[in-house]
Coordinates of C-alpha atoms and ligand atoms in Angstrom, one line a residue:
X1 CA 25.7 -0.4 -90.4
X2 CA 24.7 -2.6 -93.4
X3 CA 24.1 -6.2 -92.6
X4 CA 26.7 -8.5 -94.3
X5 CA 25.6 -11.5 -96.3
X6 CA 25.3 -14.2 -93.6
X7 CA 22.6 -16.8 -93.3
X8 CA 22.9 -16.9 -89.5
X9 CA 21.2 -14.7 -86.9
X10 CA 24.0 -12.2 -86.4
X11 CA 23.8 -8.8 -84.8
X12 CA 25.8 -5.6 -84.9
X13 CA 27.7 -6.6 -81.8
X14 CA 29.1 -9.8 -83.4
X15 CA 26.8 -12.2 -81.5
X16 CA 25.2 -15.1 -83.3
X17 CA 21.9 -16.5 -82.0
X18 CA 21.8 -20.3 -82.2
X19 CA 19.4 -20.9 -79.2
X20 CA 15.7 -20.4 -79.9
X21 CA 13.1 -20.1 -77.1
X22 CA 9.6 -20.9 -78.2
X23 CA 6.5 -20.1 -76.2
X24 CA 3.8 -22.7 -76.9
X25 CA 1.1 -20.9 -74.9
X26 CA 0.6 -17.9 -72.6
X27 CA -1.8 -19.9 -70.4
X28 CA -0.8 -21.4 -67.0
X29 CA -2.3 -23.5 -64.3
X30 CA -0.2 -21.9 -61.5
X31 CA -0.2 -18.3 -60.4
X32 CA 3.3 -17.6 -59.2
X33 CA 3.1 -14.3 -57.4
X34 CA 6.3 -13.0 -59.1
X35 CA 4.8 -13.8 -62.6
X36 CA 1.1 -13.1 -62.7
X37 CA -1.9 -12.0 -60.6
X38 CA -4.2 -14.4 -58.7
X39 CA -7.0 -14.0 -61.3
X40 CA -4.6 -14.9 -64.2
X41 CA -4.3 -12.7 -67.3
X42 CA -6.4 -12.1 -70.5
X43 CA -5.1 -15.1 -72.5
X44 CA -4.4 -14.7 -76.2
X45 CA -7.5 -15.5 -78.3
X46 CA -7.2 -18.9 -80.0
X47 CA -7.0 -17.5 -83.6
X48 CA -4.0 -15.4 -82.6
X49 CA -2.0 -18.4 -81.4
X50 CA 0.1 -20.2 -84.0
X51 CA -1.3 -23.5 -85.1
X52 CA 0.9 -26.6 -84.8
X53 CA 1.7 -26.4 -88.5
X54 CA 2.6 -22.7 -88.3
X55 CA 4.8 -23.3 -85.2
X56 CA 6.6 -26.3 -86.7
X57 CA 7.2 -24.4 -90.0
X58 CA 8.8 -21.5 -88.1
X59 CA 11.0 -23.8 -86.2
X60 CA 12.0 -25.6 -89.4
X61 CA 13.0 -22.3 -91.0
X62 CA 15.1 -21.5 -87.9
X63 CA 16.9 -24.8 -88.1
X64 CA 17.2 -25.2 -91.8
X65 CA 18.0 -21.6 -92.8
X66 CA 19.1 -19.6 -89.7
X67 CA 21.6 -21.9 -88.0
X68 CA 19.5 -22.6 -84.8
X69 CA 20.9 -25.6 -83.1
X70 CA 19.0 -25.6 -79.8
X71 CA 15.3 -25.1 -79.1
X72 CA 13.6 -24.7 -75.7
X73 CA 9.9 -25.0 -75.4
X74 CA 8.3 -22.8 -72.8
X75 CA 5.3 -20.6 -72.0
X76 CA 3.1 -20.0 -70.0
X77 CA 2.9 -23.6 -69.2
X78 CA 4.0 -25.7 -72.2
X79 CA 2.4 -28.9 -70.9
X80 CA -1.0 -27.2 -71.4
X81 CA -0.4 -27.0 -75.2
X82 CA -2.6 -29.6 -76.8
X83 CA -0.6 -32.0 -79.0
X84 CA 2.7 -31.2 -77.3
X85 CA 4.1 -34.7 -77.9
X86 CA 3.3 -34.5 -81.6
X87 CA 5.1 -31.1 -81.8
X88 CA 8.1 -32.6 -80.1
X89 CA 8.2 -35.5 -82.5
X90 CA 7.9 -33.2 -85.5
X91 CA 10.7 -30.8 -84.3
X92 CA 13.1 -33.6 -83.5
X93 CA 12.5 -35.1 -86.9
X94 CA 13.9 -31.8 -88.5
X95 CA 17.3 -31.9 -90.2
X96 CA 19.8 -30.9 -88.8
X97 CA 18.1 -32.3 -85.7
X98 CA 18.0 -29.5 -83.0
X99 CA 18.7 -30.3 -79.3
X100 CA 15.2 -30.0 -77.8
X101 CA 14.5 -29.0 -74.2
X102 CA 11.5 -27.7 -72.2
X103 CA 11.0 -25.5 -69.2
X104 CA 7.9 -26.5 -67.2
X105 CA 6.2 -26.1 -63.8
X106 CA 6.0 -29.9 -63.7
X107 CA 2.3 -30.2 -63.1
X108 CA 1.2 -33.3 -65.0
X109 CA 4.7 -34.2 -66.0
X110 CA 4.7 -37.4 -63.9
X111 CA 2.3 -39.0 -66.4
X112 CA 3.8 -37.5 -69.5
X113 CA 7.6 -37.6 -69.1
X114 CA 8.1 -41.1 -70.6
X115 CA 6.0 -40.1 -73.7
X116 CA 7.8 -36.8 -74.1
X117 CA 11.2 -38.6 -74.0
X118 CA 10.0 -41.2 -76.5
X119 CA 8.9 -38.4 -78.8
X120 CA 12.5 -37.0 -78.7
X121 CA 12.6 -34.4 -75.9
X122 CA 16.2 -34.3 -74.7
X123 CA 16.1 -32.4 -71.4
X124 CA 13.8 -30.7 -69.0
X125 CA 14.0 -27.8 -66.5
X126 CA 11.4 -27.8 -63.8
X127 CA 10.6 -24.7 -61.9
X128 CA 10.5 -25.2 -58.1
X129 CA 11.0 -22.4 -55.6
X130 CA 10.5 -24.4 -52.3
X131 CA 10.3 -27.9 -50.9
X132 CA 7.8 -26.8 -48.2
X133 CA 4.1 -27.4 -49.2
X134 CA 2.8 -24.3 -47.4
X135 CA 5.3 -22.1 -49.0
X136 CA 4.6 -23.6 -52.3
X137 CA 0.9 -22.8 -51.9
X138 CA 1.8 -19.2 -50.9
X139 CA 4.0 -18.7 -54.0
X140 CA 2.0 -20.5 -56.7
X141 CA -1.5 -20.1 -55.1
X142 CA -2.0 -23.8 -55.7
X143 CA -1.5 -26.8 -53.5
X144 CA 0.6 -28.9 -55.9
X145 CA 4.0 -29.5 -54.5
X146 CA 3.7 -33.3 -54.6
X147 CA 2.8 -33.1 -58.4
X148 CA 6.0 -31.2 -59.2
X149 CA 8.2 -33.6 -57.1
X150 CA 6.6 -36.6 -58.9
X151 CA 7.1 -34.9 -62.3
X152 CA 10.8 -34.3 -61.5
X153 CA 11.4 -38.0 -60.6
X154 CA 9.5 -39.0 -63.8
X155 CA 11.8 -36.8 -66.0
X156 CA 14.9 -38.4 -64.4
X157 CA 13.5 -41.9 -64.8
X158 CA 12.7 -41.2 -68.4
X159 CA 16.4 -40.3 -69.0
X160 CA 16.0 -36.6 -69.7
X161 CA 19.1 -35.8 -67.8
X162 CA 20.6 -33.8 -66.3
X163 CA 17.3 -32.7 -64.9
X164 CA 17.6 -29.0 -63.9
X165 CA 15.6 -27.2 -61.3
X166 CA 15.0 -23.4 -61.6
X167 CA 14.3 -21.4 -58.5
X168 CA 13.4 -17.8 -57.9
X169 CA 13.8 -16.5 -54.3
X170 CA 11.4 -13.8 -53.1
X171 CA 12.0 -11.8 -50.0
X172 CA 9.5 -12.6 -47.3
X173 CA 8.2 -15.6 -49.1
X174 CA 10.9 -18.3 -49.7
X175 CA 14.2 -16.6 -49.0
X176 CA 15.0 -19.3 -46.4
X177 CA 14.5 -22.0 -49.0
X178 CA 17.9 -21.8 -50.7
X179 CA 19.6 -24.4 -48.5
X180 CA 16.7 -26.9 -48.3
X181 CA 16.3 -26.7 -52.1
X182 CA 19.9 -27.4 -52.6
X183 CA 19.9 -30.3 -50.2
X184 CA 16.8 -31.8 -52.0
X185 CA 18.4 -31.4 -55.4
X186 CA 21.7 -32.9 -54.3
X187 CA 19.9 -35.9 -52.8
X188 CA 17.8 -36.4 -55.9
X189 CA 20.6 -35.8 -58.5
X190 CA 19.0 -32.6 -59.9
X191 CA 21.0 -29.6 -61.0
X192 CA 19.7 -26.5 -59.2
X193 CA 19.9 -23.0 -60.7
X194 CA 18.8 -19.9 -58.9
X195 CA 17.4 -17.1 -61.1
X196 CA 17.5 -13.5 -59.9
X197 CA 14.0 -12.1 -60.0
X198 CA 13.5 -9.8 -63.0
X199 CA 11.1 -6.9 -63.8
X200 CA 8.9 -9.1 -66.0
X201 CA 5.8 -9.7 -63.8
X202 CA 2.4 -8.7 -65.2
X203 CA 1.6 -6.6 -62.1
X204 CA 4.8 -4.5 -62.4
X205 CA 5.6 -5.3 -58.7
X206 CA 9.3 -5.8 -59.1
X207 CA 11.4 -3.7 -56.8
X208 CA 15.2 -3.6 -57.0
X209 CA 15.7 -2.9 -53.3
X210 CA 13.6 -6.0 -52.4
X211 CA 15.1 -8.5 -54.8
X212 CA 17.5 -11.2 -53.5
X213 CA 20.7 -10.8 -55.4
X214 CA 23.2 -13.5 -56.6
X215 CA 25.6 -12.3 -53.8
X216 CA 22.8 -12.8 -51.2
X217 CA 22.0 -16.3 -52.5
X218 CA 25.7 -17.3 -52.4
X219 CA 26.1 -16.0 -48.9
X220 CA 23.2 -18.1 -47.7
X221 CA 24.6 -21.2 -49.4
X222 CA 28.1 -20.7 -48.2
X223 CA 26.9 -20.7 -44.6
X224 CA 26.1 -24.4 -45.1
X225 CA 28.2 -25.7 -48.1
X226 CA 31.7 -25.2 -49.5
X227 CA 31.4 -23.7 -53.0
X228 CA 34.2 -23.8 -55.5
X229 CA 33.9 -22.2 -59.0
X230 CA 33.1 -24.7 -61.6
X231 CA 36.2 -25.6 -63.7
X232 CA 34.4 -25.6 -67.1
X233 CA 34.1 -22.4 -69.2
X234 CA 30.8 -20.6 -69.0
X235 CA 30.5 -19.8 -72.7
X236 CA 27.1 -18.5 -73.7
X237 CA 25.4 -20.2 -70.8
X238 CA 23.8 -17.7 -68.4
X239 CA 24.5 -19.7 -65.2
X240 CA 27.6 -19.2 -63.2
X241 CA 28.3 -22.6 -61.5
X242 CA 29.9 -23.9 -58.4
X243 CA 30.8 -27.4 -57.2
X244 CA 29.2 -28.1 -53.9
X245 CA 31.4 -29.6 -51.1
X246 CA 34.0 -30.7 -53.8
X247 CA 31.4 -32.2 -56.1
X248 CA 30.0 -34.0 -58.0
X249 CA 26.9 -32.0 -57.1
X250 CA 26.8 -28.4 -58.4
X251 CA 24.7 -25.2 -58.1
X252 CA 24.2 -22.4 -60.5
X253 CA 23.1 -18.8 -60.2
X254 CA 21.7 -16.8 -63.1
X255 CA 22.4 -13.2 -62.2
X256 CA 20.5 -11.5 -65.0
X257 CA 20.1 -8.3 -63.0
X258 CA 23.3 -7.9 -61.0
X259 CA 25.8 -9.6 -63.4
X260 CA 24.2 -9.4 -66.8
X261 CA 25.5 -11.8 -69.5
X262 CA 24.1 -9.9 -72.5
X263 CA 27.5 -9.7 -74.2
X264 CA 27.5 -13.5 -74.6
X265 CA 23.8 -13.9 -75.4
X266 CA 23.0 -16.5 -78.0
X267 CA 19.2 -16.3 -77.9
X268 CA 16.3 -15.5 -80.2
X269 CA 12.6 -15.8 -79.1
X270 CA 9.3 -16.7 -80.7
X271 CA 6.1 -16.0 -78.9
X272 CA 3.0 -18.2 -79.0
X273 CA 1.3 -15.7 -81.4
X274 CA 4.3 -15.7 -83.8
X275 CA 6.3 -12.6 -82.8
X276 CA 10.1 -12.8 -83.0
X277 CA 12.0 -10.9 -80.3
X278 CA 15.7 -10.4 -80.0
X279 CA 15.6 -10.1 -76.2
X280 CA 13.2 -10.8 -73.3
X281 CA 13.4 -7.0 -72.5
X282 CA 12.9 -5.6 -76.0
X283 CA 9.7 -4.0 -77.1
X284 CA 10.6 -4.5 -80.8
X285 CA 8.9 -7.5 -82.2
X286 CA 8.4 -8.8 -85.7
X287 CA 5.1 -10.4 -86.5
X288 CA 6.0 -13.5 -88.4
X289 CA 2.4 -14.9 -88.1
X290 CA 0.9 -12.2 -90.3
X291 CA 3.7 -12.7 -92.8
X292 CA 3.2 -16.5 -92.9
X293 CA -0.6 -16.1 -93.1
X294 CA -0.2 -13.7 -96.0
X295 CA 1.6 -16.4 -97.9
X296 CA 5.3 -15.4 -97.4
X297 CA 7.9 -17.9 -98.7
X298 CA 10.4 -19.5 -96.2
X299 CA 13.1 -17.1 -97.5
X300 CA 11.0 -14.0 -96.8
X301 CA 10.3 -15.2 -93.3
X302 CA 14.0 -16.0 -92.7
X303 CA 15.0 -12.5 -93.9
X304 CA 12.5 -10.8 -91.6
X305 CA 13.9 -12.9 -88.7
X306 CA 17.5 -12.0 -89.6
X307 CA 16.6 -8.3 -89.8
X308 CA 15.0 -8.4 -86.3
X309 CA 18.1 -10.0 -84.8
X310 CA 20.4 -7.6 -86.6
X311 CA 18.7 -4.8 -84.6
X312 CA 19.3 -6.6 -81.2
X313 CA 20.5 -4.1 -78.6
X314 CA 23.7 -4.4 -76.6
X315 CA 21.9 -5.3 -73.3
X316 CA 18.7 -5.2 -71.4
X317 CA 19.3 -1.9 -69.6
X318 CA 17.6 -3.0 -66.3
X319 CA 20.4 -1.2 -64.5
X320 CA 20.0 2.1 -66.4
X321 CA 17.9 5.0 -65.1
X322 CA 15.7 5.1 -68.1
X323 CA 14.8 1.4 -68.0
X324 CA 11.1 0.6 -68.9
X325 CA 9.7 -2.8 -68.3
X326 CA 8.6 -4.5 -71.5
X327 CA 4.9 -4.4 -72.4
X328 CA 4.5 -8.2 -72.5
X329 CA 4.9 -10.1 -69.2
X330 CA 7.3 -13.1 -69.0
X331 CA 4.4 -15.5 -69.3
X332 CA 3.4 -14.1 -72.7
X333 CA 7.0 -13.9 -74.0
X334 CA 8.3 -17.3 -72.9
X335 CA 10.6 -17.5 -70.0
Ligands
SAM401 N1 5.5 -22.2 -66.6 C1 6.8 -22.7 -66.9 C2 7.7 -22.7 -65.6 O1 7.3 -22.0 -64.7 O2 8.7 -23.3 -65.7 C3 7.6 -22.0 -68.0 C4 7.4 -20.5 -68.1 S1 8.1 -19.6 -66.7 C5 7.8 -17.9 -67.3 C6 9.8 -19.8 -67.0 C7 10.7 -19.5 -65.8 O3 10.7 -18.1 -65.6 C8 10.4 -20.2 -64.5 O4 11.5 -20.8 -64.0 C9 10.0 -19.0 -63.6 O5 10.3 -19.3 -62.3 C10 10.8 -17.9 -64.2 N2 10.2 -16.6 -63.9 C11 8.9 -16.1 -64.0 N3 8.8 -14.8 -63.7 C12 10.0 -14.4 -63.4 C13 10.6 -13.2 -62.9 N4 9.8 -12.1 -62.8 N5 11.9 -13.1 -62.7 C14 12.7 -14.2 -62.9 N6 12.3 -15.4 -63.3 C15 10.9 -15.5 -63.5
SF4_402 FE1 3.0 -20.2 -64.6 FE2 5.6 -20.5 -64.9 FE3 4.5 -18.0 -64.5 FE4 4.6 -19.8 -62.5 S1 6.4 -18.9 -63.5 S2 2.8 -18.5 -63.1 S3 4.3 -21.7 -63.6 S4 4.2 -19.3 -66.3

């Protein structure tokens, strides 16, 4: 099908990508068992990683030419990127100004939240899978729960609200944490989102039979709370939401595996080494870094980005017999 003249990131299924996920680094200071092995990974060599100028240029092209309205910084661990505050300030100075958010493990956030907010960061999602220190150590292989809890409070105090908490439940590790996590988030005013575990770990250890499904999570929560479906429309947002005990607190579940939301997907992705991807699960990437370093004009880069998104597949196919896990792990794509 020929691509119609349209400046936006349209695909053959009529979707328009307006939400850009940018990975700032593939490095991390935690070792979540469902994400990477204890020894870490072979990190990208420095010369392969986009410089600040290259990164900001690609985000500028996305905003100015491709209709991107929302940008989320992620990784790896985005707080490990040198000069993060400066990148935030440069991106929020773009016109039209994108809404800017970040997904982080929260280590070091306590000291930096106020500065990030002052630089223009609008919102933060902090990943936290347990409120029990021993379980935290087992999951992340680091004894840092108190740092994350302090980081969350600092994000709230800096006004980057609503502060969201992302949690992944793993059988045999933290499956009993659903209720304590929700109690903690309700008490602190954070919005909790459970994410179904996906086949994106570097070790390829994901097992469908072992994963805790959205239905299983809801069953655990309903034993303790009354959940009523959230009145607002879901739109392109991946989380299905429920009011807890009549509100105002709520809880969400992102059922990427058992209730895929690909038909409403509004995302495009940029890796730390400058590859554009139309989906977390695609193996098709376009190397914008080489184009940029070879002297391509903004319009040429924008066209390459549009062509990648035009080829976006209908869905991730995790539930199909022939599904193959993508070559890059989550930490090197940007979760
Ligand atoms: N390091 C940051 C963090 O943990 O928030 C940002 C990157 S991390 C890859 C982004 C999100 O992906 C986290 O909430 C993490 O829990 C989630 N994640 C990592 N591996 C996953 C997997 N296999 N399935 C589902 N979610 C996963
Ligand atoms: Fe690091 Fe985030 Fe992966 Fe945990 S989920 S190892 S914090 S990148």
